[in-house]
Amino acid sequence: MRINKIRVSGFKSFCHPVNLQFKQNGITIIVGPNGCGKSNVVDAIRWVLGEQRVKNLRGSSMEEVIFAGSSFQKPSGMAEVTLTFSNPKGDTLDRFTDYTEIEISRRLYRSGESVYMINKTPVRLKDVRELFMDTGIGGTGYSIIEQGRVGEIVSAKPVERRTLIDDAAGIVKFRFKRETAEKRLDETTQNLLRVNDVLGALAEQEEGLREHVEKAEKYLEISNKSELLEKRHLSLSWHQAGVNEQKTQDLVSSHQQQQQDLQNEKSVVETEMESLKLEQTKREKTLGEQRENLFLKDQNIQNAENKRELENQNLQNVGEQLENFQTELEDQSQRLHDKKKEWSEVETKLSDINKSMVVMESELASIEDNRSEKNIALQKATEEFSTHQKRLLNLHTELTNQTNQKAFLEESLENLSERQNRLQDQEQLHKNQLNEVTLQVTDCEDRLENIVDHKNKLSVKLSELESHSKELNSRIIEKEKHLENLRYQNNTAQSRIESLQQIQSHYEGFKDSVKIFMQLMHDNPEKKRKFGVAGILADYISISSKELENLSQVMAEVLDWIVIERAKLLPQIELFCSENELGQLKFVALDRPASESNTTKISGVSLSNILKFERPLHEWGKKFFSRFYLLEEETNFWKEYENNWPNRPTEILSTSGIRISNDSISMGTVQSGSLGFLQRQQEISDTEKYTFELSEKIKKLELELDSLQKKYSSLKEEQEFNEEEYRKLEFSLLSGNKELEHHQLEERRMQQSVSQISQDSNNILKEINNSSFKESTAESQISSLGNERSELETKTEDLQEQINGLQSKLDSTAEKLLTLRVSLTEATEQQKNLMETNGRLQRDSSETSQRIAQLESAIAESNLKIKNSQKNILSIDQSFEGMLEERSKIKMILDEEILLHEQKNEQQTALIQKIQERQHLIDNTLTQSHQQSIKLTEFRIQREKFEEQLSEITEQKPEDILAEINIESADHSKMGQELRSLKARLNSMGAVNLAAPEEYEALQERINFLHTQSEDLQKAMEDLKATIKDINIESRRRFKEMFDQVNENFKSVFTTLFEGGEAQLLLTESEDLLSAGIEIMAQPPGKKLQNINLLSGGEKALTAISMLFAIFLVKPSPFCLLDEVDAPLDDVNVVRFNRLIKSLTQNAQFILITHNKKTMETGDILYGVTMEDPGISKTVSVEFQEAGRLIA
């Protein structure tokens, strides 16, 4: 694929449409002055290929790419660029292989609307990027290189450089696929977590519902058996009642005749009885008066005894109270004594602490003064040390001058000897050369020794950095694992919340009528608004799990009540429910507040204070639940129930599940699905709090991790720098050893030369001696100066030791100061604690004194009460004897009257006995007759009741049912007992959900569906993991192959551009090849091997270009656009650069933007960009025959 042409309209400075044709396999040159818009051609190509980063387009917003207008031209309404590629080989996506040309267009309007087109068909940005994926075209590709991009390659981090190799290796699409797969894997994991959460909730629901199903099936079985048995039992009861009715009728007639005969005998005896009764009436009146007098006397005596007993009881109570007061007075007195003793001890400790603090403060001031004196001494020694250092520097300068003077004398001797005798000159020359070689050998050895020493130190430092780096890395890994764990917990909690919210949104646990109604409201928001439906009561109530268990009987009834805004909407809602055939529903109207309880306050807690209500239910809930009271203790519960029965609140509840309402008492907790709604609401609230805490921990950990990573990056950079220094030292050591061998060889050769001509040097000994004398003088001065320098160095070392000693003492003093300050702080804290204890003891002593005064007052009051009670008892004893004498007289008269009355009573009793006997016989007869009449009525009612009960459960007649059984052999009692047992079993089963089997079947279907989903998700996760693994394997293989080829080409291209030298690409150390970075090592001719950052600007540019062309040789991109990359190159390097590009044009297409004339000469087509009008770019196409003239 090659660029055929480009059409630019309204893009940046290209106001009018501009067309540029490009050479297929050749070089197209674009030239023009600065600011004319040449680089806008590059931006246009980038933009049409899908560039989204405005920074790469040299702007601040995407709208800036549209022509903004000039002094003579209005702004454009849109920008459009069309890029046409020739496609002769069909080397593109499968769906474009049949096209000989592919046209890419992008259009942007000022409204922000953007359009991409391929062959004039609108497409997505993703389609455009897929078209050029792994071709080297793109933001990280190598087909478009500006001058700044060359610098980026040089300064980029190793990991950032590898993106070029990734593009060339064709693993960008694999990275995209891997990221997509990892994203899908994460989504699948989250979906699996949500499905598992829903399955967990449904499993709990299934377990509860399974019990309901078993209960319903058992209930139906017992119910059917009970119904059959009840029909037969009722029929037998109806038959037996009929038989008993006939027998009873015969007995009633017989009893009525016997009753009439007994009534006549009774009338005779009653006449005799009336006369005797009249006489006894008068006597009873007299007895009544006497008994009343005796009763009054007995009452007075009893009152006196009660009063005396009460006074004795009061006396005993006051005595016991007095003993208690005296005992407590002794305890309080002892406690006051103990407090005062403890107070005294605290005062002593406080005094000791204060004294200790004064001593420590004094010692602290003394040490501070000592420290100041040592600081002054240290400053004085430091100044003296500085003076000696300056003198040493001066001595070094004088010593150097003398040494130079000696060298000058040697040179003079050499010149003199050369003039005197050629042979002598030759001998002296060889000697000087030998001295120089010897100095070079020594210097080289010193340098090598310094290099080895520096290398060893650097090696130790690298080991320390490596150790610190590993430690930091392990901490980072540990933090990342912790962070990953926290994120996993957070994601799990979030999934749990979503699952619970999904369950809540379906109102799981509520009866079907509520579910269907709320679903209809959810599906029809307009209807929900019209009816004013605000939700259900459970949406606005908050309660803990423990309280919910205690209040289950009340909450299970009201949680599914539907809340509406206005009661007048109920007729419309009722019509809606009828139309949709909904079951029973209960509603709460917010404009009809609940009545508030006005009952007497009891020792319980109102539910209005236990429950929490959200608006708009707050006022209604407070009033409605004020009628319910919760009593925690069982004993108090029944006591309150008995004491407050007439004025009790509407409902009383206990923590054990007892509930008392107006007309019933119920016991036990209630199991209802609606209670689970509140439990899930509470779990959602608790989980949201938990996720908030996790989020805070994650933020904190991310900050810590970011700090550690920054430290780690800084440490790594320092480590890389030192490693680079270490490699340089190794290279220098290698070069130095070779240099030393060369100098040593030269030294041996010169020694042989000097030895051969030494015998011819005797005739110049005189001059040599003279020069030697002068040299000796210089040496003497050098020695003197050296001695003085040695003495100064000794003094300087002594001063250094003195300074070190003073510094050590200062450090020791600082440690003492720190210790004292810590001790002083601890003493201050202890002083504060003792003062607080002192204040507490004062308060306790004051309270104890007040209690002692109260007890003394109470004891005096009790003594006074004892004296008063003793006086009252004495007074009662004196009046008691008189009352006993008067009672005795009245009793004697009453006994006489009673004796006479009893005699008459005996006569009356005999008559009464006769009457009673007759009456008893009459009553028995009447009772028997009445009982038989009642039985007769009961049997008739029973027959009617049995017949009515039978009609309620079946349409069969009793006679028909009796025909089905053997009446003679049927055991009616046993049948009744069995029926009662069955009904008792049914009642003991409580509330039974008969729709449970259908609900269970639906739940099973949903669980099976979710299990299938879970298995599919797990399989999808395994497939995605396998896909990611395959992608990583293929990516590593491609990267390794591409890196090896590019590295070989890089060595070759580098040598070509630099005409020598060495270079190579190195992979940084990494556990995974896909995360390894790329280092560039370069050694231009005549220089040591070094990092690219140490090269000059031109060398950096050539090295970066070498890497780009090395990639290009392995995998050419459809085109290569170079924007002024030759700017930093000199003429020689430009020629090499042009020669290399020219050699690549056989299989590649190049577009060059340049100011260099030599580069212009290499082009096949040349375009000039100008601005005839300010702010508007135009292009000029020049025939290449005229190019030379224009350049000249």
Coordinates of N, CA and C in Angstrom, one line a residue, residues 468-533:
H468 N 18.5 -2.4 48.3 CA 17.4 -1.4 48.6 C 16.3 -1.5 47.5
S469 N 16.7 -1.7 46.3 CA 15.7 -1.8 45.2 C 14.8 -3.1 45.4
K470 N 15.4 -4.2 45.8 CA 14.7 -5.4 46.0 C 13.7 -5.2 47.2
E471 N 14.2 -4.6 48.2 CA 13.4 -4.3 49.4 C 12.2 -3.5 49.0
L472 N 12.4 -2.4 48.3 CA 11.3 -1.5 47.9 C 10.4 -2.3 47.0
N473 N 10.9 -3.1 46.1 CA 10.1 -3.9 45.1 C 9.2 -4.9 45.9
S474 N 9.8 -5.5 46.9 CA 9.0 -6.5 47.7 C 7.9 -5.7 48.4
R475 N 8.2 -4.5 49.0 CA 7.2 -3.7 49.6 C 6.1 -3.3 48.6
I476 N 6.5 -2.9 47.4 CA 5.5 -2.6 46.4 C 4.6 -3.7 46.1
I477 N 5.3 -4.9 45.9 CA 4.5 -6.1 45.5 C 3.5 -6.5 46.7
E478 N 4.0 -6.3 47.9 CA 3.1 -6.6 49.1 C 2.0 -5.6 49.1
K479 N 2.3 -4.3 48.9 CA 1.2 -3.3 48.8 C 0.3 -3.6 47.7
E480 N 0.8 -4.0 46.5 CA -0.1 -4.2 45.3 C -1.0 -5.4 45.6
K481 N -0.4 -6.5 46.3 CA -1.3 -7.6 46.6 C -2.4 -7.2 47.6
H482 N -1.9 -6.4 48.6 CA -2.9 -5.9 49.5 C -4.0 -5.1 48.8
L483 N -3.5 -4.2 47.9 CA -4.5 -3.3 47.2 C -5.4 -4.2 46.3
E484 N -4.8 -5.2 45.7 CA -5.6 -6.1 44.8 C -6.6 -6.8 45.7
N485 N -6.2 -7.2 46.9 CA -7.1 -7.9 47.8 C -8.3 -7.0 48.2
L486 N -7.9 -5.7 48.5 CA -8.9 -4.8 48.9 C -9.9 -4.5 47.8
R487 N -9.3 -4.3 46.6 CA -10.2 -4.1 45.4 C -11.1 -5.3 45.2
Y488 N -10.5 -6.5 45.3 CA -11.4 -7.7 45.1 C -12.5 -7.7 46.2
Q489 N -12.1 -7.4 47.4 CA -13.2 -7.3 48.5 C -14.2 -6.2 48.1
N490 N -13.7 -5.1 47.6 CA -14.6 -4.0 47.3 C -15.5 -4.4 46.2
N491 N -14.9 -5.0 45.1 CA -15.8 -5.5 44.0 C -16.8 -6.5 44.4
T492 N -16.3 -7.4 45.3 CA -17.2 -8.5 45.8 C -18.4 -7.8 46.5
A493 N -18.0 -6.9 47.4 CA -19.1 -6.2 48.2 C -20.0 -5.4 47.2
Q494 N -19.5 -4.7 46.2 CA -20.3 -4.0 45.3 C -21.2 -5.0 44.5
S495 N -20.7 -6.1 44.1 CA -21.5 -7.1 43.5 C -22.6 -7.6 44.4
R496 N -22.3 -7.8 45.7 CA -23.3 -8.2 46.6 C -24.4 -7.2 46.7
I497 N -24.0 -5.9 46.8 CA -25.0 -4.8 46.8 C -25.9 -4.8 45.6
E498 N -25.3 -5.0 44.4 CA -26.1 -5.0 43.2 C -27.0 -6.2 43.2
S499 N -26.5 -7.3 43.7 CA -27.4 -8.5 43.7 C -28.5 -8.3 44.7
L500 N -28.2 -7.8 45.8 CA -29.3 -7.6 46.8 C -30.3 -6.5 46.3
Q501 N -29.8 -5.5 45.6 CA -30.6 -4.4 45.1 C -31.5 -5.0 44.0
Q502 N -31.0 -5.9 43.2 CA -31.8 -6.6 42.2 C -32.9 -7.4 42.8
I503 N -32.5 -8.1 43.9 CA -33.6 -8.9 44.6 C -34.6 -8.0 45.2
Q504 N -34.2 -6.9 45.8 CA -35.1 -5.9 46.4 C -36.0 -5.3 45.4
S505 N -35.5 -5.1 44.2 CA -36.3 -4.4 43.1 C -37.4 -5.3 42.7
H506 N -37.3 -6.7 42.9 CA -38.3 -7.6 42.5 C -39.2 -7.9 43.7
Y507 N -39.0 -7.3 44.9 CA -39.8 -7.5 46.1 C -39.9 -8.9 46.5
E508 N -38.7 -9.6 46.5 CA -38.7 -11.0 46.8 C -39.2 -11.2 48.3
G509 N -40.0 -12.2 48.5 CA -40.5 -12.5 49.9 C -41.9 -12.0 50.1
F510 N -42.3 -11.0 49.3 CA -43.7 -10.5 49.5 C -44.7 -11.4 48.7
K511 N -45.9 -11.2 49.1 CA -46.9 -12.0 48.4 C -47.1 -11.6 47.0
D512 N -47.6 -12.4 46.1 CA -47.7 -12.2 44.7 C -48.4 -10.9 44.3
S513 N -49.5 -10.6 45.1 CA -50.3 -9.4 44.7 C -49.5 -8.2 44.9
V514 N -48.6 -8.1 45.9 CA -47.8 -6.9 46.1 C -46.7 -6.9 45.0
K515 N -46.1 -8.0 44.7 CA -45.1 -8.1 43.7 C -45.7 -7.6 42.3
I516 N -46.8 -8.1 42.0 CA -47.4 -7.8 40.7 C -47.8 -6.3 40.6
F517 N -48.4 -5.8 41.7 CA -48.8 -4.4 41.8 C -47.6 -3.4 41.6
M518 N -46.5 -3.7 42.4 CA -45.3 -2.9 42.3 C -44.6 -3.0 41.0
Q519 N -44.6 -4.2 40.4 CA -44.1 -4.3 39.0 C -44.8 -3.5 38.0
L520 N -46.2 -3.5 38.1 CA -47.0 -2.7 37.2 C -46.7 -1.3 37.4
M521 N -46.5 -0.8 38.6 CA -46.2 0.6 38.8 C -44.8 0.9 38.3
H522 N -43.9 0.0 38.4 CA -42.5 0.2 37.9 C -42.5 0.3 36.3
D523 N -43.3 -0.6 35.7 CA -43.4 -0.6 34.3 C -44.2 0.6 33.7
N524 N -45.0 1.2 34.5 CA -45.9 2.3 34.1 C -45.7 3.5 35.0
P525 N -44.6 4.3 34.8 CA -44.3 5.4 35.7 C -45.5 6.4 35.8
E526 N -46.1 6.6 34.6 CA -47.2 7.6 34.6 C -48.3 7.1 35.5
K527 N -48.6 5.9 35.5 CA -49.7 5.3 36.3 C -49.3 5.4 37.8
K528 N -48.0 5.2 38.1 CA -47.5 5.3 39.4 C -47.6 6.7 39.9
R529 N -47.3 7.7 39.1 CA -47.4 9.1 39.5 C -48.9 9.5 39.6
K530 N -49.8 9.0 38.8 CA -51.2 9.3 38.9 C -51.8 8.8 40.2
F531 N -51.4 7.5 40.5 CA -51.9 7.0 41.8 C -51.2 7.5 43.0
G532 N -50.1 8.2 42.8 CA -49.3 8.7 44.0 C -48.7 7.6 44.8
V533 N -48.2 6.5 44.1 CA -47.6 5.4 44.8 C -46.2 5.8 45.2

